[in-house]
Short mmCIF file of C-alpha atoms and ligand atoms in Angstrom, two decimals:
data_model
loop_
_atom_site.label_atom_id
_atom_site.label_comp_id
_atom_site.label_asym_id
_atom_site.label_seq_id
_atom_site.Cartn_x
_atom_site.Cartn_y
_atom_site.Cartn_z
CA MET R 114 0.00 0.00 0.00
CA GLU R 115 1.47 3.35 -1.03
CA THR R 116 2.10 5.67 1.90
CA LYS R 117 0.12 8.93 1.93
CA LYS R 118 2.77 11.61 2.05
CA MET R 119 3.06 15.08 3.50
CA PHE R 120 3.33 18.18 1.29
CA ILE R 121 6.16 20.47 2.35
CA ASP R 122 7.58 23.31 0.26
CA GLY R 123 5.92 21.99 -2.90
CA LYS R 124 7.23 18.41 -2.50
CA TRP R 125 5.54 15.16 -1.41
CA VAL R 126 7.64 13.70 1.41
CA ASP R 127 7.65 10.85 3.92
CA ALA R 128 8.08 11.55 7.61
CA GLY R 129 11.70 12.48 8.39
CA ILE R 130 12.19 9.38 10.53
CA GLY R 131 10.10 7.22 8.19
CA GLU R 132 7.28 6.45 10.63
CA THR R 133 3.79 5.61 9.38
CA ARG R 134 0.29 5.15 10.79
CA SER R 135 -2.50 2.80 9.74
CA ILE R 136 -5.73 4.50 8.74
CA ILE R 137 -8.70 2.37 9.76
CA ASN R 138 -12.20 2.01 8.32
CA PRO R 139 -14.57 2.45 11.29
CA PHE R 140 -17.15 0.20 9.60
CA ASN R 141 -15.01 -2.95 9.76
CA GLN R 142 -11.62 -1.98 11.27
CA GLU R 143 -9.81 -2.83 8.03
CA GLU R 144 -6.73 -0.83 7.08
CA ILE R 145 -7.68 1.49 4.24
CA ALA R 146 -4.43 3.45 3.95
CA VAL R 147 -1.03 4.02 5.47
CA ALA R 148 -0.07 7.62 6.17
CA ALA R 149 3.25 9.26 6.99
CA GLU R 150 3.47 9.99 10.72
CA GLY R 151 5.30 13.28 11.01
CA ASN R 152 6.82 14.71 14.18
CA GLU R 153 8.14 18.02 15.50
CA SER R 154 10.99 18.13 12.94
CA ASP R 155 8.59 17.70 10.02
CA ALA R 156 6.38 20.43 11.45
CA LYS R 157 9.44 22.71 11.80
CA ALA R 158 10.40 22.08 8.14
CA ALA R 159 6.88 22.96 7.01
CA ILE R 160 6.76 26.09 9.18
CA SER R 161 10.11 27.18 7.80
CA ALA R 162 8.84 26.71 4.21
CA ALA R 163 5.72 28.73 5.00
CA ARG R 164 7.79 31.46 6.70
CA GLN R 165 10.10 31.69 3.70
CA ALA R 166 7.15 31.85 1.28
CA PHE R 167 5.57 34.61 3.33
CA ASP R 168 8.66 36.71 4.05
CA ASN R 169 10.45 36.34 0.72
CA GLY R 170 7.86 35.01 -1.73
CA ASP R 171 5.37 36.80 -3.97
CA TRP R 172 2.18 35.35 -2.45
CA PRO R 173 1.34 38.08 0.12
CA ASN R 174 1.77 40.78 -2.56
CA THR R 175 0.01 38.91 -5.35
CA PRO R 176 -3.14 40.86 -6.33
CA ALA R 177 -6.15 39.52 -4.45
CA ALA R 178 -7.98 38.79 -7.74
CA ALA R 179 -5.12 36.52 -8.82
CA ARG R 180 -5.16 34.69 -5.47
CA ALA R 181 -8.94 34.39 -5.78
CA ALA R 182 -8.45 32.73 -9.18
CA PHE R 183 -6.36 29.98 -7.51
CA VAL R 184 -9.05 29.49 -4.87
CA ARG R 185 -11.77 29.30 -7.56
CA LYS R 186 -9.67 26.73 -9.44
CA ILE R 187 -9.47 24.59 -6.27
CA ALA R 188 -13.31 24.72 -6.07
CA GLU R 189 -13.55 23.54 -9.69
CA LEU R 190 -11.13 20.66 -9.05
CA ILE R 191 -13.09 19.59 -5.95
CA GLU R 192 -16.26 19.55 -8.08
CA ARG R 193 -14.46 17.53 -10.76
CA ASP R 194 -13.27 14.95 -8.19
CA LYS R 195 -16.39 15.10 -6.02
CA GLU R 196 -17.25 11.41 -6.23
CA GLU R 197 -13.72 10.24 -5.38
CA LEU R 198 -13.51 12.68 -2.48
CA ALA R 199 -16.95 11.70 -1.15
CA GLU R 200 -16.08 8.00 -1.18
CA LEU R 201 -12.75 8.66 0.49
CA GLU R 202 -14.44 10.72 3.22
CA SER R 203 -16.98 7.96 3.86
CA LEU R 204 -14.29 5.25 3.96
CA ASP R 205 -12.35 7.28 6.50
CA THR R 206 -15.21 8.53 8.71
CA GLY R 207 -17.94 5.90 8.25
CA LYS R 208 -20.57 8.48 7.30
CA THR R 209 -22.93 7.75 4.41
CA VAL R 210 -21.68 8.53 0.92
CA GLU R 211 -24.80 10.59 0.34
CA GLU R 212 -23.85 12.77 3.30
CA SER R 213 -20.26 13.04 2.06
CA ARG R 214 -21.50 14.13 -1.39
CA GLY R 215 -23.38 16.93 0.36
CA ASP R 216 -20.21 17.83 2.27
CA MET R 217 -18.23 18.05 -1.00
CA ASP R 218 -20.82 20.42 -2.49
CA ASP R 219 -20.59 22.56 0.64
CA ILE R 220 -16.77 22.47 0.53
CA ALA R 221 -16.63 23.59 -3.12
CA GLY R 222 -19.16 26.29 -2.13
CA VAL R 223 -16.84 27.55 0.62
CA PHE R 224 -13.89 27.88 -1.81
CA ARG R 225 -16.16 29.64 -4.32
CA TYR R 226 -17.55 32.01 -1.70
CA TYR R 227 -14.09 33.12 -0.57
CA ALA R 228 -12.90 33.40 -4.19
CA ASP R 229 -15.90 35.68 -4.80
CA ILE R 230 -15.38 38.00 -1.84
CA GLY R 231 -11.57 37.78 -1.51
CA ASP R 232 -10.83 40.63 -3.89
CA LYS R 233 -13.60 42.98 -2.74
CA ASP R 234 -11.85 44.61 0.21
CA GLY R 235 -10.21 47.82 -1.04
CA GLY R 236 -9.60 49.19 2.45
CA GLU R 237 -11.11 52.46 3.63
CA ILE R 238 -10.21 56.14 3.68
CA ILE R 239 -11.10 57.67 7.04
CA ASP R 240 -11.36 61.30 8.06
CA SER R 241 -8.08 62.96 9.03
CA PRO R 242 -7.91 65.20 12.10
CA ILE R 243 -5.60 67.61 10.21
CA PRO R 244 -5.93 69.08 6.70
CA ASP R 245 -3.69 68.04 3.79
CA ALA R 246 -3.39 64.42 4.86
CA VAL R 247 -4.62 61.01 3.85
CA SER R 248 -5.69 58.53 6.50
CA LYS R 249 -6.41 55.04 5.26
CA VAL R 250 -7.13 51.63 6.76
CA VAL R 251 -5.95 48.52 4.92
CA HIS R 252 -6.09 44.81 5.66
CA GLU R 253 -3.00 42.66 5.25
CA PRO R 254 -2.38 38.94 5.71
CA VAL R 255 -1.45 37.83 9.23
CA GLY R 256 1.53 35.73 8.12
CA VAL R 257 2.18 32.04 8.74
CA CYS R 258 -0.96 30.22 9.89
CA GLY R 259 -1.08 26.89 11.73
CA GLN R 260 -4.36 25.11 11.02
CA ILE R 261 -5.47 22.07 13.04
CA THR R 262 -8.64 20.14 12.19
CA PRO R 263 -10.78 17.38 13.79
CA TRP R 264 -12.01 14.01 12.48
CA ASN R 265 -15.76 14.52 12.34
CA TYR R 266 -15.93 16.74 9.23
CA PRO R 267 -12.32 16.45 8.06
CA LEU R 268 -12.44 18.25 4.72
CA LEU R 269 -15.30 20.60 5.54
CA GLN R 270 -13.43 21.98 8.56
CA ALA R 271 -10.24 22.20 6.46
CA SER R 272 -12.06 24.21 3.77
CA TRP R 273 -13.25 26.79 6.31
CA LYS R 274 -9.58 27.48 7.07
CA LEU R 275 -7.78 26.95 3.75
CA ALA R 276 -9.94 29.12 1.51
CA PRO R 277 -9.94 32.35 3.59
CA ALA R 278 -6.24 31.99 4.54
CA LEU R 279 -5.15 31.58 0.92
CA VAL R 280 -7.30 34.29 -0.60
CA THR R 281 -6.04 36.88 1.91
CA GLY R 282 -2.37 36.13 1.14
CA ASN R 283 -1.28 34.07 4.14
CA THR R 284 0.93 31.02 4.01
CA LEU R 285 -0.04 27.99 6.05
CA VAL R 286 0.74 24.64 7.58
CA MET R 287 -2.25 22.34 8.01
CA LYS R 288 -2.45 19.36 10.33
CA PRO R 289 -5.55 17.22 9.86
CA SER R 290 -6.70 14.75 12.49
CA GLU R 291 -4.35 11.76 12.48
CA ILE R 292 -7.42 9.48 12.29
CA THR R 293 -8.91 10.99 9.10
CA PRO R 294 -6.24 12.59 6.87
CA LEU R 295 -7.25 11.10 3.50
CA THR R 296 -9.42 13.80 1.91
CA THR R 297 -7.10 16.54 3.14
CA VAL R 298 -4.16 14.80 1.42
CA LYS R 299 -6.23 14.61 -1.76
CA VAL R 300 -7.13 18.31 -1.60
CA PHE R 301 -3.47 19.23 -1.24
CA GLU R 302 -2.94 17.35 -4.53
CA LEU R 303 -5.61 19.63 -5.98
CA ILE R 304 -3.95 22.71 -4.45
CA GLU R 305 -0.74 21.65 -6.21
CA GLU R 306 -2.64 21.03 -9.46
CA ALA R 307 -4.21 24.50 -9.20
CA GLY R 308 -0.68 25.91 -9.28
CA VAL R 309 -0.48 27.50 -5.81
CA PRO R 310 3.25 28.38 -5.40
CA ALA R 311 5.53 26.05 -3.41
CA GLY R 312 5.72 26.78 0.31
CA VAL R 313 2.39 28.64 0.44
CA ALA R 314 0.27 25.67 1.55
CA ASN R 315 1.99 22.88 3.50
CA LEU R 316 0.57 19.68 4.95
CA VAL R 317 2.02 17.79 7.90
CA LEU R 318 0.45 14.51 9.05
CA GLY R 319 0.77 13.25 12.59
CA ALA R 320 -0.41 13.39 16.17
CA GLY R 321 -1.67 16.34 18.15
CA ASN R 322 0.90 16.16 20.93
CA THR R 323 3.79 16.26 18.44
CA VAL R 324 2.90 18.07 15.20
CA GLY R 325 -0.04 20.01 16.70
CA ALA R 326 1.98 21.05 19.74
CA GLU R 327 4.86 22.24 17.52
CA LEU R 328 2.48 24.39 15.46
CA SER R 329 1.06 25.93 18.64
CA THR R 330 4.40 26.70 20.28
CA ASN R 331 6.62 27.60 17.32
CA ILE R 332 7.35 31.32 17.36
CA GLU R 333 7.49 31.47 13.54
CA VAL R 334 3.74 30.80 13.47
CA ASP R 335 1.66 33.98 13.68
CA LEU R 336 -1.85 32.52 13.95
CA ILE R 337 -3.35 29.25 15.10
CA SER R 338 -6.78 28.26 13.85
CA PHE R 339 -8.02 25.18 15.67
CA THR R 340 -11.21 23.14 15.50
CA GLY R 341 -11.60 20.38 18.05
CA GLY R 342 -12.37 19.64 21.66
CA ILE R 343 -12.43 22.13 24.51
CA GLU R 344 -9.55 20.55 26.47
CA THR R 345 -7.25 20.60 23.43
CA GLY R 346 -8.37 24.17 22.78
CA LYS R 347 -7.25 25.19 26.28
CA LYS R 348 -3.82 23.59 25.73
CA ILE R 349 -3.42 25.39 22.42
CA MET R 350 -4.43 28.69 23.96
CA GLN R 351 -1.75 28.27 26.60
CA ALA R 352 0.90 27.18 24.10
CA ALA R 353 0.05 30.04 21.74
CA SER R 354 0.78 32.58 24.46
CA ILE R 355 4.50 31.99 23.84
CA ASN R 356 4.54 34.62 21.09
CA VAL R 357 0.99 35.96 21.54
CA LYS R 358 -0.24 34.22 18.41
CA LYS R 359 -3.59 35.25 16.99
CA LEU R 360 -6.11 32.58 17.97
CA ALA R 361 -9.23 31.24 16.36
CA LEU R 362 -10.85 28.41 18.32
CA GLU R 363 -13.89 26.42 17.18
CA LEU R 364 -14.60 24.13 20.10
CA GLY R 365 -17.39 21.84 21.18
CA GLY R 366 -21.09 22.25 21.77
CA LYS R 367 -23.91 20.82 23.87
CA ASN R 368 -26.72 22.40 21.99
CA PRO R 369 -30.29 22.91 23.21
CA ASN R 370 -33.28 22.19 21.00
CA VAL R 371 -36.32 23.85 22.60
CA VAL R 372 -39.78 22.66 21.49
CA PHE R 373 -42.93 24.57 22.55
CA ALA R 374 -46.33 22.88 22.55
CA ASP R 375 -47.55 25.22 19.78
CA ALA R 376 -44.83 24.06 17.31
CA ASP R 377 -45.64 22.04 14.22
CA PHE R 378 -45.44 18.64 15.93
CA GLU R 379 -44.42 16.38 13.02
CA THR R 380 -41.75 18.77 11.75
CA ALA R 381 -40.31 19.28 15.22
CA VAL R 382 -40.08 15.49 15.79
CA ASP R 383 -38.49 14.94 12.39
CA GLN R 384 -35.93 17.69 12.86
CA ALA R 385 -35.17 16.72 16.46
CA MET R 386 -33.92 13.43 15.00
CA ASN R 387 -31.97 15.12 12.21
CA ALA R 388 -30.46 17.48 14.75
CA VAL R 389 -28.68 14.59 16.47
CA PHE R 390 -28.53 11.32 14.57
CA PHE R 391 -26.97 12.70 11.43
CA HIS R 392 -23.36 11.39 11.34
CA ALA R 393 -24.16 9.41 14.52
CA GLY R 394 -24.25 12.58 16.62
CA GLN R 395 -20.63 13.44 15.89
CA ILE R 396 -21.49 17.03 15.04
CA CYS R 397 -20.38 20.02 17.09
CA SER R 398 -23.80 21.63 16.65
CA ALA R 399 -25.87 18.47 17.31
CA GLY R 400 -29.09 19.31 19.16
CA THR R 401 -28.42 16.79 21.92
CA ARG R 402 -30.33 18.60 24.68
CA LEU R 403 -33.99 18.32 23.80
CA ILE R 404 -36.00 20.69 25.99
CA ILE R 405 -39.73 20.04 25.57
CA GLU R 406 -42.80 21.82 26.95
CA GLU R 407 -44.16 19.46 29.59
CA SER R 408 -47.67 19.18 28.08
CA ILE R 409 -46.33 17.45 24.94
CA HIS R 410 -43.50 15.47 26.55
CA ASP R 411 -45.09 11.99 26.47
CA LYS R 412 -46.48 12.33 22.97
CA PHE R 413 -43.19 13.74 21.64
CA VAL R 414 -41.00 11.06 23.22
CA GLU R 415 -43.36 8.32 22.00
CA ALA R 416 -43.16 9.65 18.43
CA LEU R 417 -39.37 9.95 18.62
CA VAL R 418 -38.89 6.43 19.99
CA GLU R 419 -41.06 4.95 17.26
CA ARG R 420 -39.00 6.64 14.54
CA VAL R 421 -35.61 6.12 16.18
CA GLN R 422 -36.19 2.35 16.22
CA ASN R 423 -36.46 2.43 12.43
CA ILE R 424 -33.16 4.21 11.78
CA LYS R 425 -31.20 2.00 9.39
CA ILE R 426 -27.66 1.53 10.68
CA GLY R 427 -24.92 0.09 8.49
CA SER R 428 -22.23 0.71 5.93
CA GLY R 429 -22.09 4.25 4.58
CA PHE R 430 -21.75 2.68 1.15
CA ASP R 431 -25.20 0.99 1.27
CA ASP R 432 -27.90 3.12 -0.32
CA ASP R 433 -30.43 2.58 2.46
CA THR R 434 -28.06 3.29 5.40
CA GLN R 435 -29.10 6.33 7.42
CA MET R 436 -26.48 6.20 10.17
CA GLY R 437 -22.93 4.84 10.14
CA PRO R 438 -20.54 3.89 12.96
CA LEU R 439 -18.69 6.06 15.43
CA ILE R 440 -15.15 7.01 14.47
CA SER R 441 -12.99 4.74 16.65
CA ALA R 442 -12.84 2.20 19.45
CA GLU R 443 -11.71 4.92 21.89
CA HIS R 444 -14.61 7.12 20.94
CA LEU R 445 -17.10 4.25 21.27
CA ALA R 446 -15.74 3.57 24.77
CA LYS R 447 -16.20 7.26 25.65
CA VAL R 448 -19.82 7.25 24.46
CA GLU R 449 -20.52 4.06 26.45
CA LYS R 450 -18.99 5.64 29.54
CA TYR R 451 -21.32 8.63 29.27
CA VAL R 452 -24.36 6.39 28.85
CA GLU R 453 -23.43 4.37 31.96
CA ALA R 454 -22.91 7.60 33.92
CA GLY R 455 -26.31 8.83 32.75
CA LYS R 456 -27.99 5.66 34.02
CA LYS R 457 -26.22 5.92 37.38
CA GLU R 458 -27.30 9.54 37.73
CA GLY R 459 -30.95 8.49 37.35
CA ALA R 460 -31.70 9.24 33.70
CA LYS R 461 -33.79 6.57 31.97
CA VAL R 462 -32.86 4.95 28.63
CA VAL R 463 -36.10 4.65 26.62
CA VAL R 464 -34.45 3.44 23.43
CA GLY R 465 -30.90 2.37 22.50
CA GLY R 466 -28.28 2.63 25.21
CA LYS R 467 -26.11 -0.14 23.80
CA GLN R 468 -24.33 -1.44 20.72
CA PRO R 469 -26.48 -3.10 18.03
CA GLU R 470 -26.72 -6.89 18.14
CA ASP R 471 -26.81 -7.34 14.34
CA PRO R 472 -23.96 -9.80 13.55
CA ALA R 473 -23.15 -7.85 10.36
CA LEU R 474 -22.16 -4.83 12.45
CA GLN R 475 -19.94 -6.49 15.04
CA ASN R 476 -16.63 -5.41 13.48
CA GLY R 477 -17.62 -1.74 13.37
CA PHE R 478 -17.78 0.92 16.08
CA PHE R 479 -21.59 1.08 16.06
CA TYR R 480 -23.83 2.47 18.78
CA LEU R 481 -27.62 2.53 18.74
CA PRO R 482 -29.44 5.86 18.63
CA THR R 483 -30.26 6.53 22.26
CA ILE R 484 -32.84 8.63 24.10
CA PHE R 485 -32.65 9.46 27.80
CA THR R 486 -35.70 10.78 29.67
CA ASN R 487 -35.97 11.88 33.34
CA CYS R 488 -32.96 14.13 32.81
CA THR R 489 -31.99 17.05 34.97
CA THR R 490 -29.63 19.80 34.00
CA ASP R 491 -26.93 18.85 36.54
CA MET R 492 -26.33 15.37 35.04
CA SER R 493 -23.08 14.75 33.15
CA ILE R 494 -25.06 13.24 30.26
CA VAL R 495 -26.80 16.64 29.92
CA GLN R 496 -23.73 18.81 30.49
CA ASP R 497 -20.84 17.00 28.77
CA GLU R 498 -20.29 16.66 25.05
CA ALA R 499 -20.58 12.87 24.57
CA PHE R 500 -20.38 13.40 20.79
CA GLY R 501 -22.51 10.35 20.02
CA PRO R 502 -26.10 9.49 18.95
CA ILE R 503 -27.65 10.51 22.27
CA ILE R 504 -30.58 12.78 23.07
CA THR R 505 -31.35 13.85 26.61
CA VAL R 506 -34.89 15.08 27.32
CA GLU R 507 -35.73 17.78 29.85
CA THR R 508 -39.07 19.57 30.32
CA PHE R 509 -40.27 23.08 31.09
CA THR R 510 -43.55 24.79 31.83
CA THR R 511 -42.70 28.47 31.23
CA GLU R 512 -40.79 30.33 28.54
CA GLU R 513 -38.35 31.69 31.16
CA GLU R 514 -37.60 28.17 32.35
CA ALA R 515 -37.00 27.01 28.75
CA VAL R 516 -34.45 29.77 28.15
CA LYS R 517 -32.78 29.15 31.50
CA LEU R 518 -32.35 25.44 30.71
CA ALA R 519 -31.10 26.26 27.20
CA ASN R 520 -28.44 28.57 28.61
CA ASP R 521 -27.38 26.26 31.43
CA SER R 522 -24.15 25.07 29.81
CA ILE R 523 -20.49 26.02 29.60
CA TYR R 524 -20.94 25.79 25.82
CA GLY R 525 -22.59 28.34 23.55
CA LEU R 526 -22.25 27.08 20.00
CA ALA R 527 -25.80 26.72 18.65
CA GLY R 528 -29.43 26.15 19.60
CA GLY R 529 -32.93 25.94 18.16
CA VAL R 530 -36.45 26.99 19.10
CA TRP R 531 -39.62 25.43 17.70
CA THR R 532 -42.86 27.43 17.98
CA ASN R 533 -45.48 29.04 15.77
CA ASP R 534 -45.56 32.13 17.99
CA ILE R 535 -43.12 34.45 16.21
CA VAL R 536 -42.94 36.97 19.02
CA LYS R 537 -42.15 34.28 21.57
CA ALA R 538 -39.52 32.83 19.21
CA GLU R 539 -37.77 36.19 18.85
CA ARG R 540 -37.95 36.79 22.63
CA CYS R 541 -36.29 33.41 23.28
CA VAL R 542 -33.46 33.62 20.75
CA ALA R 543 -32.63 37.15 21.90
CA LYS R 544 -31.84 35.64 25.32
CA MET R 545 -30.06 32.50 24.13
CA ARG R 546 -26.28 32.78 24.54
CA MET R 547 -25.09 31.01 21.40
CA GLY R 548 -23.26 31.88 18.18
CA THR R 549 -26.04 30.49 15.99
CA VAL R 550 -29.73 30.22 16.87
CA TRP R 551 -32.34 28.70 14.62
CA ILE R 552 -36.09 29.32 14.70
CA ASN R 553 -38.06 26.37 13.29
CA GLU R 554 -34.83 24.93 11.86
CA PHE R 555 -31.80 23.04 13.10
CA ASN R 556 -28.22 22.61 11.89
CA LEU R 557 -28.49 24.70 8.72
CA TYR R 558 -25.26 26.56 7.97
CA PHE R 559 -23.95 28.15 4.78
CA PRO R 560 -20.77 29.92 3.64
CA HIS R 561 -21.97 33.51 4.05
CA ALA R 562 -23.25 33.10 7.63
CA PRO R 563 -20.63 33.37 10.41
CA TRP R 564 -20.06 30.26 12.54
CA GLY R 565 -18.58 30.09 16.03
CA GLY R 566 -19.30 29.97 19.70
CA PHE R 567 -20.19 32.06 22.73
CA LYS R 568 -18.73 31.04 26.10
CA GLN R 569 -16.36 28.04 26.05
CA SER R 570 -17.39 27.02 22.53
CA GLY R 571 -14.61 29.16 21.18
CA ILE R 572 -13.05 32.40 20.10
CA GLY R 573 -13.63 34.09 16.75
CA ARG R 574 -15.76 33.12 13.78
CA GLU R 575 -15.31 31.04 10.66
CA LEU R 576 -17.32 31.43 7.45
CA GLY R 577 -18.86 34.69 6.28
CA LYS R 578 -16.93 37.95 6.14
CA LEU R 579 -15.75 37.45 9.72
CA GLY R 580 -14.08 34.20 8.65
CA LEU R 581 -12.01 36.24 6.21
CA GLU R 582 -11.18 38.88 8.79
CA GLU R 583 -9.65 36.21 11.07
CA TYR R 584 -6.84 35.98 8.51
CA THR R 585 -6.07 39.69 8.24
CA GLU R 586 -4.27 42.30 10.29
CA THR R 587 -5.61 45.84 10.14
CA LYS R 588 -3.14 48.62 9.39
CA HIS R 589 -3.75 52.36 9.66
CA ILE R 590 -1.60 54.40 7.25
CA PHE R 591 -1.42 58.12 7.91
CA HIS R 592 0.20 60.29 5.26
CA ASN R 593 0.86 63.97 6.01
CA LEU R 594 0.96 65.74 2.64
CA LYS R 595 2.16 69.04 4.13
CA PRO R 596 4.58 68.26 7.01
CA GLU R 597 5.60 71.24 9.15
CA PRO R 598 7.67 71.62 12.34
CA VAL R 599 5.61 71.28 15.50
CA ASN R 600 7.98 73.46 17.58
CA TRP R 601 6.85 71.95 20.88
CA PHE R 602 10.46 71.94 22.08
CA GLY R 603 11.23 75.39 20.71
CA GLU R 604 13.41 76.13 17.69
P1 LIG D 789 -9.46 16.88 19.42
O1 LIG D 789 -9.38 18.13 20.21
O2 LIG D 789 -9.14 15.60 20.10
O3 LIG D 789 -8.49 16.94 18.16
C1 LIG D 789 -8.61 17.96 17.19
C2 LIG D 789 -7.26 18.16 16.52
O4 LIG D 789 -6.34 18.66 17.50
C3 LIG D 789 -6.64 16.88 15.95
O5 LIG D 789 -5.99 17.19 14.75
C4 LIG D 789 -5.63 16.51 17.02
O6 LIG D 789 -4.55 15.73 16.53
C5 LIG D 789 -5.16 17.87 17.48
N1 LIG D 789 -4.53 17.91 18.81
C6 LIG D 789 -4.71 17.06 19.84
N2 LIG D 789 -3.93 17.42 20.90
C7 LIG D 789 -3.26 18.53 20.52
C8 LIG D 789 -2.32 19.39 21.17
N3 LIG D 789 -1.90 19.16 22.41
N4 LIG D 789 -1.85 20.45 20.48
C9 LIG D 789 -2.26 20.71 19.23
N5 LIG D 789 -3.14 19.93 18.56
C10 LIG D 789 -3.65 18.86 19.19
O7 LIG D 789 -10.93 16.85 18.77
P2 LIG D 789 -11.57 15.71 17.90
O8 LIG D 789 -11.94 14.59 18.83
O9 LIG D 789 -10.74 15.44 16.71
O10 LIG D 789 -12.91 16.43 17.36
C11 LIG D 789 -14.09 16.49 18.05
C12 LIG D 789 -14.27 17.84 18.70
O11 LIG D 789 -14.24 18.85 17.70
C13 LIG D 789 -15.61 17.99 19.38
O12 LIG D 789 -15.44 18.60 20.62
C14 LIG D 789 -16.40 18.89 18.44
O13 LIG D 789 -17.43 19.61 19.05
C15 LIG D 789 -15.32 19.77 17.92
N6 LIG D 789 -15.72 20.42 16.66
C16 LIG D 789 -16.09 21.73 16.70
C17 LIG D 789 -16.53 22.36 15.53
C18 LIG D 789 -16.96 23.80 15.54
O14 LIG D 789 -17.22 24.34 14.47
N7 LIG D 789 -17.05 24.47 16.67
C19 LIG D 789 -16.58 21.64 14.34
C20 LIG D 789 -16.20 20.31 14.34
C21 LIG D 789 -15.76 19.70 15.51
#
């Protein structure tokens, strides 16, 4: 099996000390690829290439329209290779191919969006406090960017970082999750094919505590953009303080989905399932905390249980599969641990709560879609991000109580409200402390809407214009056209 290589300074290379890692299919634990396993030295080589390309190369001063043309070309190549990329993503993550095809459309859309807006910022002339002067504000690239991505949406998360960094003239070193590097490797082939100059975009494969830690601590890196778990985010924040790197952190979520009795019942049930069981709950914005008005609790849970039992679990490559496996044995063990803790704390499993018994699924990391009732807000199953196919159900009787429950979390990534009372809906979302709130919707995101978290869900925003601004420094240039002595200190 040919080893997947790293891309450093325009060349495909093995790890310096020749180490490799097996990439495993979570559906059956078979080896699907072997990838180079880089370490701190490989990361240093990539950082040095990116530094050189930024300090001495043409990329930062290339006209934005020309950089945008490269980014648009990458979008076209992703569209051309969509099927191959989608299948690779499903092999690596276990998600359904249909879902991966949707991801690839979204990813091409992200590159297109940033190609479209990347050359529109001409800076700004601001008023000068003295006559005969020009005062202007311009945006410049930050420099060398370290970009670290997670395993749940490997290429989607990479696209949110690559496209805005490139179009604004930065150079970068990306480190994908060591579990799911395959589509990112493929997209770096497309970046090369698009003709992006050597050293501008570099790829290092390997573990978080080696390659990731080097990116976070290396003083040649000016910005770290990280998507992943809250504990890793805290470590990166600390490491990045070494040279006061710019930080963009997209961390976890434990997202409330509030359903009022006056909501459209069937739609709310349907979307409550979509909000969580898509990609087996391994979504940062999954609506795992279902908060239902007490008067409809029994009917709602009954309807959910009936539908959850029919979710078709299996290989992402089978047309009728609706939910694939979890990503790894470690992650399955973590999900099981949370379920056991939930039971001990007094929550009641009404469906799921274990691995499937189907003999065809025994080699994969499968877990049944699970619903817990009798939940209270202090339980770990309600508070912690289990990142699996688990819904916890809490109830409320007043609007104030619903909002209080929704906000009772260290996270603040996203949340939804279901009601046909538009005034009530607006009142609720105005008080919900989250980066994205949906009314009669859940999980919808798109390239021109900013994405990110309040509270411990992160710092900064990706997507939208704000996602572009993360990759720029603002400079004020003041030009006195008629300089004269000030004479403060006499002649
Ligand atoms: P993780 O934090 O374990 O790993 C994420 C990345 O960080 C990986 O590439 C990993 O190798 C690297 N890493 C690990 N330790 C490191 C260290 N000490 N220094 C530098 N890098 C290090 O997260 P995960 O399990 O891969 O992903 C799941 C998490 O990602 C969940 O918490 C989920 O909510 C979050 N997520 C958030 C968003 C968002 O938009 N907010 C999107 C997707 C995923």
